[in-house]
Coordinates of C-alpha atoms in Angstrom, one line a residue:
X20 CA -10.8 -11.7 -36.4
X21 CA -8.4 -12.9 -34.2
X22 CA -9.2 -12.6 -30.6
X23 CA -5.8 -11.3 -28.1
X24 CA -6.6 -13.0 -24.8
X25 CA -5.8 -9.9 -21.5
X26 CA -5.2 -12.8 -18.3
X27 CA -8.7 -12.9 -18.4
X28 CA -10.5 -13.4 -14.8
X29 CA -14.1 -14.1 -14.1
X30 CA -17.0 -12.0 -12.3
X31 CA -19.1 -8.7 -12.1
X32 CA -17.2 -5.8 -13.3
X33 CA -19.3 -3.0 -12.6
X34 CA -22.4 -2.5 -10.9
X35 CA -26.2 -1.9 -12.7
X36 CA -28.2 0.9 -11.0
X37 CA -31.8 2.4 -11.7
X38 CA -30.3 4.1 -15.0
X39 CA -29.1 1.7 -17.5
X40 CA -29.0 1.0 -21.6
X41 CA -32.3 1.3 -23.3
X42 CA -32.2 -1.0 -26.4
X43 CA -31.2 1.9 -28.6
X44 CA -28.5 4.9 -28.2
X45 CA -28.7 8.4 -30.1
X46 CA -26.2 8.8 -32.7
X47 CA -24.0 11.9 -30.5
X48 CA -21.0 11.5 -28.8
X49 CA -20.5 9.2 -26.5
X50 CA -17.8 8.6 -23.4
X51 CA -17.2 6.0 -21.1
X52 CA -15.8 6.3 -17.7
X53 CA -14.2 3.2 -15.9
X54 CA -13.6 3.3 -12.1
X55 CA -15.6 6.4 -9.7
X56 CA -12.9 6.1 -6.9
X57 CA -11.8 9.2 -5.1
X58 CA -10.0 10.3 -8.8
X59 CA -12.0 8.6 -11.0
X60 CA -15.3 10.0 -9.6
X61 CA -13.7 13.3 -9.4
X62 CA -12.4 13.4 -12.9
X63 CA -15.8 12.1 -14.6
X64 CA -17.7 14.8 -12.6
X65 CA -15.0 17.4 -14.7
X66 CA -15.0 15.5 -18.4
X67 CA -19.8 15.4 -18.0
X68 CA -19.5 18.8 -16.9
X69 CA -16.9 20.1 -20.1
X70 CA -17.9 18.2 -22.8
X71 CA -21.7 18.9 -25.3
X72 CA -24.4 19.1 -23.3
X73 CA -26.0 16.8 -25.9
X74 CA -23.4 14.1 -25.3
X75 CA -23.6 10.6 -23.7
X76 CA -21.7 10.1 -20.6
X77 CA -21.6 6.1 -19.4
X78 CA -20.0 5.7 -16.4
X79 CA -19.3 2.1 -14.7
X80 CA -18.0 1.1 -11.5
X81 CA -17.9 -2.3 -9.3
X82 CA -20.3 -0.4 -6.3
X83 CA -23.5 0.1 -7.1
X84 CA -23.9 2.6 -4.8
X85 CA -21.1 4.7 -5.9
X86 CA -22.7 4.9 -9.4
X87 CA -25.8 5.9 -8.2
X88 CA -24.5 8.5 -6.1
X89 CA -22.8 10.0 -9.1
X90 CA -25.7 9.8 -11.6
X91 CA -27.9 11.1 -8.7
X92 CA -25.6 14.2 -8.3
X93 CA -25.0 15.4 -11.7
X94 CA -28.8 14.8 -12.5
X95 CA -30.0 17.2 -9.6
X96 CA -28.8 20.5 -11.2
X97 CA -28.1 19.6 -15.0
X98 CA -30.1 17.7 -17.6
X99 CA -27.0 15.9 -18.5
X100 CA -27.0 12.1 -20.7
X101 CA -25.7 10.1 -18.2
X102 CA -25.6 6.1 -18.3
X103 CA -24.7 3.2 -16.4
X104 CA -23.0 0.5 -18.1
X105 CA -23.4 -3.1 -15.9
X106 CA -20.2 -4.3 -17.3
X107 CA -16.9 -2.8 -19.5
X108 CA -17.7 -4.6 -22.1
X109 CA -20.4 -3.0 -22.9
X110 CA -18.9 0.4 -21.8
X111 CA -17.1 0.0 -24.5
X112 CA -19.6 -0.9 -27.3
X113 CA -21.4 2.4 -26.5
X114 CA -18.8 4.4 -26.4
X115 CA -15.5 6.0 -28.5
X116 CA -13.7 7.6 -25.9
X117 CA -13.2 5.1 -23.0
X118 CA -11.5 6.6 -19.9
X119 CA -10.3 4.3 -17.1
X120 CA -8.8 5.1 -13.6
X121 CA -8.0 2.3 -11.7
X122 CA -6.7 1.0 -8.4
X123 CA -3.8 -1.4 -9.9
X124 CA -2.6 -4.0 -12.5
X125 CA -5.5 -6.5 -11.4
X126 CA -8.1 -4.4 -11.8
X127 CA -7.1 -3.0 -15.4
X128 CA -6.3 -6.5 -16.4
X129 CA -9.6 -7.9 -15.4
X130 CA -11.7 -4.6 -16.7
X131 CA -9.4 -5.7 -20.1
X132 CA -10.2 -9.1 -20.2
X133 CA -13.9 -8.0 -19.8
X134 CA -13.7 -5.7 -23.0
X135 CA -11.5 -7.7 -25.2
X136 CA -12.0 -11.2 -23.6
X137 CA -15.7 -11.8 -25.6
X138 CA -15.8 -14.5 -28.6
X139 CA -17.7 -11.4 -30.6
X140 CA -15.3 -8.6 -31.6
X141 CA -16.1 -5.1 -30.4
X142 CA -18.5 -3.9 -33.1
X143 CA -16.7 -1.5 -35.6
X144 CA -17.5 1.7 -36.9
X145 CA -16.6 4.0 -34.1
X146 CA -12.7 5.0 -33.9
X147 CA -12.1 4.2 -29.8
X148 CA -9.3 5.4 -28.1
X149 CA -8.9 3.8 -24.7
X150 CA -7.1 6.1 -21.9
X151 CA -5.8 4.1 -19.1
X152 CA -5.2 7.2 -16.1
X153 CA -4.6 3.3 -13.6
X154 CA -0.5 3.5 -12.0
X155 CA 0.7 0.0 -12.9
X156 CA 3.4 -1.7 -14.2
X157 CA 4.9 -1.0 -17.7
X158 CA 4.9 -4.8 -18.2
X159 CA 0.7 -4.6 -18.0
X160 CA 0.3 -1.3 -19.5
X161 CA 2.2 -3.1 -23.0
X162 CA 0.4 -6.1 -22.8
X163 CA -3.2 -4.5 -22.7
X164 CA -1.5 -2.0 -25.5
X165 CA -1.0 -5.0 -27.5
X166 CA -4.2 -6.4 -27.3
X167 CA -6.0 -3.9 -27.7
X168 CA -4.5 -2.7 -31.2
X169 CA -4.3 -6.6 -32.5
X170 CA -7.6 -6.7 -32.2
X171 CA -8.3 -4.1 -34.1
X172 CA -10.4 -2.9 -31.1
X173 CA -8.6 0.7 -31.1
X174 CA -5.9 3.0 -29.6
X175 CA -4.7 2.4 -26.2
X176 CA -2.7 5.3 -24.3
X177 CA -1.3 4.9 -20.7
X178 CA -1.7 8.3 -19.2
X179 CA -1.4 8.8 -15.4
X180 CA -1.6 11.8 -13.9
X181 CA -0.3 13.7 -10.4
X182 CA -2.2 16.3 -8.5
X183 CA -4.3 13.9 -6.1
X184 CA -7.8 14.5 -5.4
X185 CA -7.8 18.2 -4.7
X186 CA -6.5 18.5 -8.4
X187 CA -9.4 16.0 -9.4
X188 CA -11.9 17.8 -7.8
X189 CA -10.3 21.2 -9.4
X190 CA -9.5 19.5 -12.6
X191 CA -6.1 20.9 -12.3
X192 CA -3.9 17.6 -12.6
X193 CA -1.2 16.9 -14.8
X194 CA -1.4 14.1 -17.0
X195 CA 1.9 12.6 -18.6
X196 CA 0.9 10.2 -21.4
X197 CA 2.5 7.8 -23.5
X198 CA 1.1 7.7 -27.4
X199 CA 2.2 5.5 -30.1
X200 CA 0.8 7.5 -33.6
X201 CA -0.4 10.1 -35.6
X202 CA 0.1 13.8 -34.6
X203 CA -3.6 13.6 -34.8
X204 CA -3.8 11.1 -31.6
X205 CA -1.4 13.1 -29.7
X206 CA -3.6 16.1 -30.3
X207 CA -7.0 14.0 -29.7
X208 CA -5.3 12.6 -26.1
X209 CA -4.6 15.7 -25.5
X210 CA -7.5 18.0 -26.0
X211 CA -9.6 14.7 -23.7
X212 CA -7.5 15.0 -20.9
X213 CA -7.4 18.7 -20.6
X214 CA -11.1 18.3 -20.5
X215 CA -9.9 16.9 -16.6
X216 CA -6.4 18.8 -16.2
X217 CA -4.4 21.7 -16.5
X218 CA -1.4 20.0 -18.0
X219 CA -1.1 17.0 -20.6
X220 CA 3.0 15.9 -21.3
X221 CA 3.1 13.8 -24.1
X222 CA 6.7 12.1 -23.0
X223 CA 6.9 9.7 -25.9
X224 CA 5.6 6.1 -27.0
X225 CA 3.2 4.1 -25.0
X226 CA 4.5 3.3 -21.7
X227 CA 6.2 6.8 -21.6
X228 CA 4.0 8.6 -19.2
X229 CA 3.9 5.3 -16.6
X230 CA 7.9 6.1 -17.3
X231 CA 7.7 9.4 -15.9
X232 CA 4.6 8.6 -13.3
X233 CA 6.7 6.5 -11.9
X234 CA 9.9 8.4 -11.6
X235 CA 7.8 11.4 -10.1
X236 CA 5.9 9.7 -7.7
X237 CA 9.2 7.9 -6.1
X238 CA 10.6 11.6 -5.6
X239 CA 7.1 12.6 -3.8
X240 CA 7.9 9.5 -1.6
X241 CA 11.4 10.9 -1.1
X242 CA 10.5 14.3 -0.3
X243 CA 7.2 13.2 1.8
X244 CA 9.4 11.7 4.2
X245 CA 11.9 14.3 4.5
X246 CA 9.1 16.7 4.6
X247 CA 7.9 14.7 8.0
X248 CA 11.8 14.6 9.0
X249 CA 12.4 18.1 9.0
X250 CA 9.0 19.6 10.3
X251 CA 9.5 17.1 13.1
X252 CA 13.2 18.8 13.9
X253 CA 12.0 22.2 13.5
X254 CA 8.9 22.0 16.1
X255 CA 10.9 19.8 18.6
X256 CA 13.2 22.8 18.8
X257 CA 10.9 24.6 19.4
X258 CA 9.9 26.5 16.6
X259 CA 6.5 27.4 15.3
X260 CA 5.0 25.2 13.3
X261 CA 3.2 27.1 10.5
X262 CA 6.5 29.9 11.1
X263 CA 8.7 26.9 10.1
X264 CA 6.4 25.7 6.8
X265 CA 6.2 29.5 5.7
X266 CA 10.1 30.0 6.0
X267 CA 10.6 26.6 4.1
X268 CA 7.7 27.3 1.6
X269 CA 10.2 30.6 0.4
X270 CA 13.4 28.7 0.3
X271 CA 15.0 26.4 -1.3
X272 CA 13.4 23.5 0.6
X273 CA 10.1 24.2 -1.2
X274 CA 8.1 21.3 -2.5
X275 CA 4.5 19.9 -2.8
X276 CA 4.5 18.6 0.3
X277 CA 5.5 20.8 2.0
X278 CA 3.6 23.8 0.4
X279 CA 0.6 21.8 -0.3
X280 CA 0.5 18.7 1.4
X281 CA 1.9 19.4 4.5
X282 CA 2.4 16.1 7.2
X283 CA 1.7 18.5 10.3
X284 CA -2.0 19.4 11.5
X285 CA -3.6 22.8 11.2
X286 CA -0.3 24.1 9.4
X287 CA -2.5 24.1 5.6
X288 CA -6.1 23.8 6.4
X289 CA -6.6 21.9 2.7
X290 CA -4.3 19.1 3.7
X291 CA -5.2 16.0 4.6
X292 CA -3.3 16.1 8.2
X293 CA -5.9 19.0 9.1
X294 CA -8.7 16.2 8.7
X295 CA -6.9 13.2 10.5
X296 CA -5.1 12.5 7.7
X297 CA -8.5 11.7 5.5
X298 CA -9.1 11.4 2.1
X299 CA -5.9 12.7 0.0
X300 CA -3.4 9.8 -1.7
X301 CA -3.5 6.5 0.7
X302 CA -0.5 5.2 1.9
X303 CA -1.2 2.1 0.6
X304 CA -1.2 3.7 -3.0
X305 CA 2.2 5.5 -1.7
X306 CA 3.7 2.1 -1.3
X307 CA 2.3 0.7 -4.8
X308 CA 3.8 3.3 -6.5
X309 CA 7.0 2.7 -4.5
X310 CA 7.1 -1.1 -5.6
X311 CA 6.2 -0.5 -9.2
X312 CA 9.3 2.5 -9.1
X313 CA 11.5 -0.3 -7.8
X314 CA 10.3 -2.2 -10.5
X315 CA 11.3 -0.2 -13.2
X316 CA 14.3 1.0 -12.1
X317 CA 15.6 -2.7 -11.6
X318 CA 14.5 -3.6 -15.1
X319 CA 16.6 -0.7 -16.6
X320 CA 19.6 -1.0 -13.9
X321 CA 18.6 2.4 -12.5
X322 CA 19.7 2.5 -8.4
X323 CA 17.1 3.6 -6.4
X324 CA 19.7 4.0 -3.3
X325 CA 17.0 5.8 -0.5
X326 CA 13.9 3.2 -2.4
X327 CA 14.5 0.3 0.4
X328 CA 14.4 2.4 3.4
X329 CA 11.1 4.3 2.5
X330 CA 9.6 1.9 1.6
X331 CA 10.2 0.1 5.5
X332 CA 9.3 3.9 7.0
X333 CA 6.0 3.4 4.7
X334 CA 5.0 -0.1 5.9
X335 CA 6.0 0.9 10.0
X336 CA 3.8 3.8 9.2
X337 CA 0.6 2.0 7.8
X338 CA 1.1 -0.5 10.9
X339 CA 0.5 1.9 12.9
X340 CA -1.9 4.4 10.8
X341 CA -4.0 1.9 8.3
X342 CA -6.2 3.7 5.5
X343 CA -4.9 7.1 6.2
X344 CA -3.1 9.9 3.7
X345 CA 1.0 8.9 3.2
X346 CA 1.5 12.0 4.7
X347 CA 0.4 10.3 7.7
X348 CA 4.3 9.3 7.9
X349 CA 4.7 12.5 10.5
X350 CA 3.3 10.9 13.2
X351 CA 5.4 7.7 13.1
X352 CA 8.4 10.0 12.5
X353 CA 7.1 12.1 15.4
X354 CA 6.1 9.3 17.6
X355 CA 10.0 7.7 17.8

């Protein structure tokens, strides 16, 4: 069979700990799990936890300790299958479902050119169906799509989702998804990622749900900012802060994040600007997103008319505030 190269790079794509492959695997259901960062280990805890006891979870990551860490902490209360693959290659051998939640197009091309790469076809008789939950580019997204199914190596569906951690931890996200098949696919896509969510929009062909990812997440950058903007006003006029996030919170100025995310300290105790702007969705992600929205609207003459400017108050922000939550964009609104 005719091997699809994916830009294939070189080096270790996941990390070996203590509990690895024995030679043999029971014939049950098995999953694979690609990428334990602050979603991925989130969602993986959710999809062990929901699916048969009796079935094979195979997690791999690039840390080490990261894997061991989750293996550790599922295996303390539960008897649970749990695995760690020491690359995605052979992930993906092991397993039929094959879940992947990565940082950006690098990453999901290298983990790609890992499982496709090989001289040796992926063996056959399982039915895989890859689920990439990574924001990239649609150009990547199609390319890996392509690969994947010329192989003959199995479905590929791009399905981001929105709900940041708190919704990974709660498995409450919302997953928009892009399928190109049967009824039957829509429906098995489906029923996997409500195994991690609350929501699952099937918004068309593959490449669909990056589609609407993208055109969602630029709006959260949007209303982030003026969030930041308008709390900032209110206070400096002297109005209560938390007074102020409960009036807008039951009028029309309502939105995530301001209701949920909310840029000032101690106004929502679950937010990330009540920890020092910890944890949550990274600025740095905030301004990926932003590029790859630019992106797309570009290549479909779309005007993004307010795109330039946030993405400057992004960059001024992370200057000043590296490796914190985008909401972090208060205090260098505050601070002028």
């Amino acid at each position: 069979m005719r091997r699809v190269p994916v830009m294939i790079t070189h080096g270790p794509l996941c990390h070996p700990c203590r509990r690895n492959f024995s030679s043999t695997m029971p014939r049950r259901a098995s999953w694979g799990f690609i990428g334990l960062g602050q979603m991925g280990y989130n969602m993986a805890k959710n999809l062990r936890s929901k699916i048969s006891p009796s079935d094979t979870l195979i997690v791999c990551d690039t840390d080490g300790n990261t894997t061991a860490k989750f293996v550790q902490e599922l295996s303390a209360t539960d008897k649970f299958d749990i695995r760690v693959a020491k690359s995605a290659r052979e992930l993906a051998e092991k397993s039929e479902t094959i879940i992947s939640s990565l940082p950006g197009p690098e990453s999901v091309k290298q983990v790609f050119a890992s499982i496709l790469g090989e001289q040796v076809p992926l063996s056959s008789g399982r039915e895989r169906l890859f689920i990439d939950c990574s924001t990239i580019d649609l150009t990547t997204s199609h390319d890996v799509a392509r690969a994947v199914i010329s192989s003959g190596s199995g479905q590929f569906v791009d399905a981001p989702m929105s709900g940041g951690v708190v919704g990974a931890q709660t498995a409450s996200l919302t997953f928009m998804f892009g399928a190109s098949g049967s009824p039957q696919l829509v429906d098995r896509v489906t029923s996997v990622l409500l195994l991690m969510g609350k929501k699952a929009w099937h918004l068309g062909v593959q490449g669909a749900g990056l589609s609407g990812k993208l055109a969602n997440n630029y709006l959260l950058a949007i209303c982030n900012i003026a969030t930041a903007e308008a709390m900032n006003m209110g206070i400096k006029s002297g109005l209560d802060p938390k007074g102020l996030s409960e009036m807008i919170n039951s009028s029309t100025g309502r939105c995530w994040s301001s209701a949920v995310n909310n840029p000032v300290p101690g106004v929502i105790e679950t937010a990330p600007a009540s920890r020092n702007y910890e944890g949550g969705f990274g600025i740095h992600l905030m301004k990926k997103d932003l590029k790859l929205a630019t992106e797309m609207a570009q290549e479909f003459q779309a005007p993004l008319i307010l795109a330039g400017k946030a993405l400057e108050i992004y960059n001024e922000a992370e200057n000043v505030h590296p490796g914190k939550d985008f909401s972090v964009v208060y205090q260098y609104i505050a601070s002028q």
